[in-house]
mmCIF file of C-alpha atoms in Angstrom:
data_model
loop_
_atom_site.group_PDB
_atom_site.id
_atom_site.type_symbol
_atom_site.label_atom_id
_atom_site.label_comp_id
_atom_site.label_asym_id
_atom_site.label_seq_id
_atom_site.Cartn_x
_atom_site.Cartn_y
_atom_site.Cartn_z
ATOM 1 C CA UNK A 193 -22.445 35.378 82.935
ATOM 2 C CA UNK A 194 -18.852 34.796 82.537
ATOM 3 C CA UNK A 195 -18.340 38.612 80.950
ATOM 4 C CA UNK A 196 -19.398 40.229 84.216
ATOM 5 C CA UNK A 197 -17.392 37.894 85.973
ATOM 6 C CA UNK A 198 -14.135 38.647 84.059
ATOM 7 C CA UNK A 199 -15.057 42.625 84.383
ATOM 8 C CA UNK A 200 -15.369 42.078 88.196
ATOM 9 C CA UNK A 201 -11.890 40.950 87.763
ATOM 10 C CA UNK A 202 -10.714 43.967 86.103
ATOM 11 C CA UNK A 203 -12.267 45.912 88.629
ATOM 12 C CA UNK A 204 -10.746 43.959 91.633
ATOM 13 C CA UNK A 205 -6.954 44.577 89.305
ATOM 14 C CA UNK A 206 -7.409 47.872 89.326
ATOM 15 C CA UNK A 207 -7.973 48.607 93.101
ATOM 16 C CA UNK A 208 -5.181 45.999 93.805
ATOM 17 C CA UNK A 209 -2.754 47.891 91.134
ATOM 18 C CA UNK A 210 -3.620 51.115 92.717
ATOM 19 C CA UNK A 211 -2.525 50.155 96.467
ATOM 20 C CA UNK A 212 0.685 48.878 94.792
ATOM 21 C CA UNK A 213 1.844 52.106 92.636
ATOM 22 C CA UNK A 214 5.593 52.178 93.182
ATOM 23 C CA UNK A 215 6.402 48.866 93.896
ATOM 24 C CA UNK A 216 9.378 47.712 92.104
ATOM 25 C CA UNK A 217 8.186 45.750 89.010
ATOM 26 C CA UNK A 218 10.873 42.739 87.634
ATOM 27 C CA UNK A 219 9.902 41.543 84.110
ATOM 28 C CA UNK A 220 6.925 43.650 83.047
ATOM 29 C CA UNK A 221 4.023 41.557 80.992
ATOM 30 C CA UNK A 222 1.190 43.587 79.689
ATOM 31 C CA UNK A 223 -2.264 41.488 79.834
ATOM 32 C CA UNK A 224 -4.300 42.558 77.110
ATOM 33 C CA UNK A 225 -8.594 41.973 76.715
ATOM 34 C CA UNK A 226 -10.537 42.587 74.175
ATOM 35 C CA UNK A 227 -13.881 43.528 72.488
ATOM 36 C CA UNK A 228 -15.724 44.536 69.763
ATOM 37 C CA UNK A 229 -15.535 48.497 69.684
ATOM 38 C CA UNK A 230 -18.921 50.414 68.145
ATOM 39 C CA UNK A 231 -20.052 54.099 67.725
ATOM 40 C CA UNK A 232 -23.237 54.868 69.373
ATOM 41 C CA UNK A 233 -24.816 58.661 69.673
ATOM 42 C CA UNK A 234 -21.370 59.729 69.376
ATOM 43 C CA UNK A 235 -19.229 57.527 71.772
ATOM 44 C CA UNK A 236 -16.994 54.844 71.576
ATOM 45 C CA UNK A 237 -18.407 51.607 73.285
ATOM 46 C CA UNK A 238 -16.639 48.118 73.235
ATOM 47 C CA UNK A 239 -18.720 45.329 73.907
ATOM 48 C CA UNK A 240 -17.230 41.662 75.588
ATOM 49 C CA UNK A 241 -15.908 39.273 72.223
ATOM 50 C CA UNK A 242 -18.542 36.977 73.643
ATOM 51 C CA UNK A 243 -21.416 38.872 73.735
ATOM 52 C CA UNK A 244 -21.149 39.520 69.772
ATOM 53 C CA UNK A 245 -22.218 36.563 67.279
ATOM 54 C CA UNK A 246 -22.130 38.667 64.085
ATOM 55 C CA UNK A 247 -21.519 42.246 62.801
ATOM 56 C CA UNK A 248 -24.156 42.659 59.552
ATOM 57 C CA UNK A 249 -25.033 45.770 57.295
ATOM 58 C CA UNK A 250 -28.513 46.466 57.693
ATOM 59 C CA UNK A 251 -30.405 43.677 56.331
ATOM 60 C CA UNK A 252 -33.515 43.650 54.395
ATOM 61 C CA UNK A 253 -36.335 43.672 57.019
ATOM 62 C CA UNK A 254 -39.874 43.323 57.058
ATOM 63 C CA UNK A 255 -41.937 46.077 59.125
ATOM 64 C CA UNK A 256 -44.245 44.366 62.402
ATOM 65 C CA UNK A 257 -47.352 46.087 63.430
ATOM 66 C CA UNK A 258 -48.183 47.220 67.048
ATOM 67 C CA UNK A 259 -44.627 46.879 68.002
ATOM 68 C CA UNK A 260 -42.243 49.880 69.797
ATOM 69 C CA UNK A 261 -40.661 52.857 67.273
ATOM 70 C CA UNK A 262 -36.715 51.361 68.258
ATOM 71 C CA UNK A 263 -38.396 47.964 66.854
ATOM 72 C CA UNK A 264 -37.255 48.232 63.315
ATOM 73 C CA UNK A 265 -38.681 44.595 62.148
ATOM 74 C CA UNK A 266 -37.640 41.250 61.414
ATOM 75 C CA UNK A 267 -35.063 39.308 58.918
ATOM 76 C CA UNK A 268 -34.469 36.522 57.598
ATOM 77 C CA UNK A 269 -30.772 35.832 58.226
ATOM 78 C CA UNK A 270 -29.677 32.022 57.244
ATOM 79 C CA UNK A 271 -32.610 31.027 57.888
ATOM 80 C CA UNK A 272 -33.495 32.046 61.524
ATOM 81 C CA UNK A 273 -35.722 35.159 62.522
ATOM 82 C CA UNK A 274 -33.717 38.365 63.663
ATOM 83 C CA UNK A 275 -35.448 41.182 65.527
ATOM 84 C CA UNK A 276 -33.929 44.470 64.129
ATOM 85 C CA UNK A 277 -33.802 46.881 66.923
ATOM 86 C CA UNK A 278 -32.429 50.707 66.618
ATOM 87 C CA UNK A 279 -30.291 51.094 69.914
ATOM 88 C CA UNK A 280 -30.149 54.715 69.823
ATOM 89 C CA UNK A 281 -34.030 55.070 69.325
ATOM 90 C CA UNK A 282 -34.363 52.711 72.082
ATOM 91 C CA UNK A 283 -32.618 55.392 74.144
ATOM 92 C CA UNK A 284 -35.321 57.797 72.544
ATOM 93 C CA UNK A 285 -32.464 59.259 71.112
ATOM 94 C CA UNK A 286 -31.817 59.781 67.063
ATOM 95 C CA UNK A 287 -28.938 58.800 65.246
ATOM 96 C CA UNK A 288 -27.223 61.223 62.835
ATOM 97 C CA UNK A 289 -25.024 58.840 61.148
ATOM 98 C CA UNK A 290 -26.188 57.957 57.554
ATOM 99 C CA UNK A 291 -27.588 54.712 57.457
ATOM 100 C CA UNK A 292 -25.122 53.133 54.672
ATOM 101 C CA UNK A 293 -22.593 53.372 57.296
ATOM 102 C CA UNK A 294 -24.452 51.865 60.005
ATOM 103 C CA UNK A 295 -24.436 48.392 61.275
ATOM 104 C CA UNK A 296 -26.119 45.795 63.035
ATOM 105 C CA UNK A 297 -24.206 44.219 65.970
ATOM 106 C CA UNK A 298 -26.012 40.637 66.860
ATOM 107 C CA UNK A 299 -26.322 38.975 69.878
ATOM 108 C CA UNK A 300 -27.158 35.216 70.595
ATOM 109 C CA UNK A 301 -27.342 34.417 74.186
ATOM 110 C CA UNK A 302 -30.127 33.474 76.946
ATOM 111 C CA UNK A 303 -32.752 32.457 74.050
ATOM 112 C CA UNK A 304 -32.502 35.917 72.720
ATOM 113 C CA UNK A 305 -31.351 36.346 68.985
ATOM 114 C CA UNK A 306 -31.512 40.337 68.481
ATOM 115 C CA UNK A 307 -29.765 42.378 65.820
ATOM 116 C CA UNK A 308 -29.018 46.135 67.383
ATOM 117 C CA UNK A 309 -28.121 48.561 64.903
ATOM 118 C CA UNK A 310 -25.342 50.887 66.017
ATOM 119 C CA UNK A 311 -23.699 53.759 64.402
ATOM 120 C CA UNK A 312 -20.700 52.001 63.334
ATOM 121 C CA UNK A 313 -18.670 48.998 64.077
ATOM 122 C CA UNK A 314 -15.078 49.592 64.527
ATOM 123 C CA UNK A 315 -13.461 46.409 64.537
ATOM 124 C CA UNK A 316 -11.895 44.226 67.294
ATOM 125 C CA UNK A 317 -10.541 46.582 69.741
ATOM 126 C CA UNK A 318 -7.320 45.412 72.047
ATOM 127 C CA UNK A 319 -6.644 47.331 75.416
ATOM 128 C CA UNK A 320 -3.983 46.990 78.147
ATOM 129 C CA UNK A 321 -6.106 45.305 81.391
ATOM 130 C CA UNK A 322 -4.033 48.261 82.891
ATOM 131 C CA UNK A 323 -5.917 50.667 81.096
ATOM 132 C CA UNK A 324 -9.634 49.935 82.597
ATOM 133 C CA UNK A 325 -11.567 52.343 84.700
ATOM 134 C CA UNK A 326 -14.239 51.119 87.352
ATOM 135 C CA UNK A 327 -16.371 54.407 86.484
ATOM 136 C CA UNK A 328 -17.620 54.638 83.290
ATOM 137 C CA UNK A 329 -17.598 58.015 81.209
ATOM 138 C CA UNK A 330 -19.501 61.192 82.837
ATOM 139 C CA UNK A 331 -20.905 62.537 80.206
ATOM 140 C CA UNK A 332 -22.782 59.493 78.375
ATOM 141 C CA UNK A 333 -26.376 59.815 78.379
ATOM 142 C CA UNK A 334 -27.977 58.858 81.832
ATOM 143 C CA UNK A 335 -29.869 56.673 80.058
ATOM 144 C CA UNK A 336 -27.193 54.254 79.359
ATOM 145 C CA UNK A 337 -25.338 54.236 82.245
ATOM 146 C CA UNK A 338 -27.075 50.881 83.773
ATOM 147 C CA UNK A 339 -25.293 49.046 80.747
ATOM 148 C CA UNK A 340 -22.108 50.334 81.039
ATOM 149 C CA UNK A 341 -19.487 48.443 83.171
ATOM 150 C CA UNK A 342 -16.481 50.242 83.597
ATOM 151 C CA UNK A 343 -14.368 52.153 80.773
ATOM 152 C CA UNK A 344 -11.292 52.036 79.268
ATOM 153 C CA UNK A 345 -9.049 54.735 78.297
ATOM 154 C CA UNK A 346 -6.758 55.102 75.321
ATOM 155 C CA UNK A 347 -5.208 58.217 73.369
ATOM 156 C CA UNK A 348 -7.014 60.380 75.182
ATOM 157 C CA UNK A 349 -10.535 58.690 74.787
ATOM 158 C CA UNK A 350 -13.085 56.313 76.582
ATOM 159 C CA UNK A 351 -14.374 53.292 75.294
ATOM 160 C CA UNK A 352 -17.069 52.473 77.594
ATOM 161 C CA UNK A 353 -17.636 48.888 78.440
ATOM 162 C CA UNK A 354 -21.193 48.185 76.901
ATOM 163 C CA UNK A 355 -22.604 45.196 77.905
ATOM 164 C CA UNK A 356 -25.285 43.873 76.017
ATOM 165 C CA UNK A 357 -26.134 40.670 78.516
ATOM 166 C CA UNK A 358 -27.228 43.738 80.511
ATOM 167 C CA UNK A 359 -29.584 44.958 78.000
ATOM 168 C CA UNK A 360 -31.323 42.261 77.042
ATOM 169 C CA UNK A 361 -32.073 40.923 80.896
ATOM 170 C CA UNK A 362 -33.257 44.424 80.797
ATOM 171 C CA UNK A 363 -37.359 43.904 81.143
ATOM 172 C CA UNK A 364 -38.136 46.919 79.100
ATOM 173 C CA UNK A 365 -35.930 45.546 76.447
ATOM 174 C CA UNK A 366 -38.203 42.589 75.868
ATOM 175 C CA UNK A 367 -41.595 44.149 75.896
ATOM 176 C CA UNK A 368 -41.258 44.936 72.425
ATOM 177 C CA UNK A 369 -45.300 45.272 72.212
ATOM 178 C CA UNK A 370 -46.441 49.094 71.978
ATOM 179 C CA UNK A 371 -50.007 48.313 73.821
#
């Protein structure tokens, strides 16, 4: 997917930058990326502009028997079916963020339309390329580590790169049944 393609960029700019630290630099550009930044279990997370279709408030949703707890239910959103899946309960984790100020990021790629609610969506979120970190936070959650893809830092915070292609290739993800 072209997302982990442009982060293996960033990755590859970020070992070349640091074997050329105190090089003379002429006219200075600063290469920006960006992403769509959301709270989850108390971290910030940014997620690739093309991995996000929508940001929704938590839409009216209808309950589906024999079906995982982090499987909230369906909706009806324009007309098409949307799963409604609870990330942090996915991560058998619970959120404490009221749910009036939670939101439902949604994703539309490789035949999978999924809502996944999130703590809180904070907006399109610009970073300097400069900024990026290969490692992602150390103290995240194991359990989320295998979607994470780098960080970046700014005023003294990360904003992990979440990547959501990641989590829905993710097997687990898609056996939604609880048998």
């Amino acid at each position: 997917m072209a997302a982990r393609g442009f982060l293996k960029l960033l990755e590859f700019a970020e070992r070349a930058r640091q074997r050329t630290l105190g090089l003379p630099v002429e006219g200075e550009q600063v290469e920006y990326w960006s992403g769509i930044g959301f709270r989850l279990l108390g971290h910030n997370f940014v997620a690739t502009m093309g991995e996000v279709v929508e940001v929704l408030s938590i839409p009216r949703y209808t309950g589906v028997p024999g079906v995982q707890s982090w499987m909230r239910g369906l909706s009806n959103v324009r007309g098409r079916l949307l799963p409604i899946m609870d990330l942090p309960m996915y991560f058998s984790m619970e959120s404490k963020v009221a749910e009036s100020r939670r939101r439902v990021v949604v994703v539309d790629m490789q035949d999978i339309f999924s809502g996944l609610v999130v703590d809180e969506v904070l907006g399109v979120q610009h970073f300097p390329v400069k900024d990026y970190r290969a490692e992602p936070e150390d103290d995240i959650f194991a359990g989320l580590q295998p979607y994470l893809q780098g960080a970046f830092w700014r005023e003294g915070q990360y904003w992990s790169v979440f990547s959501l292609s990641r989590l829905i290739e993710d097997p687990r993800f898609m056996q939604v049944s609880a048998a």
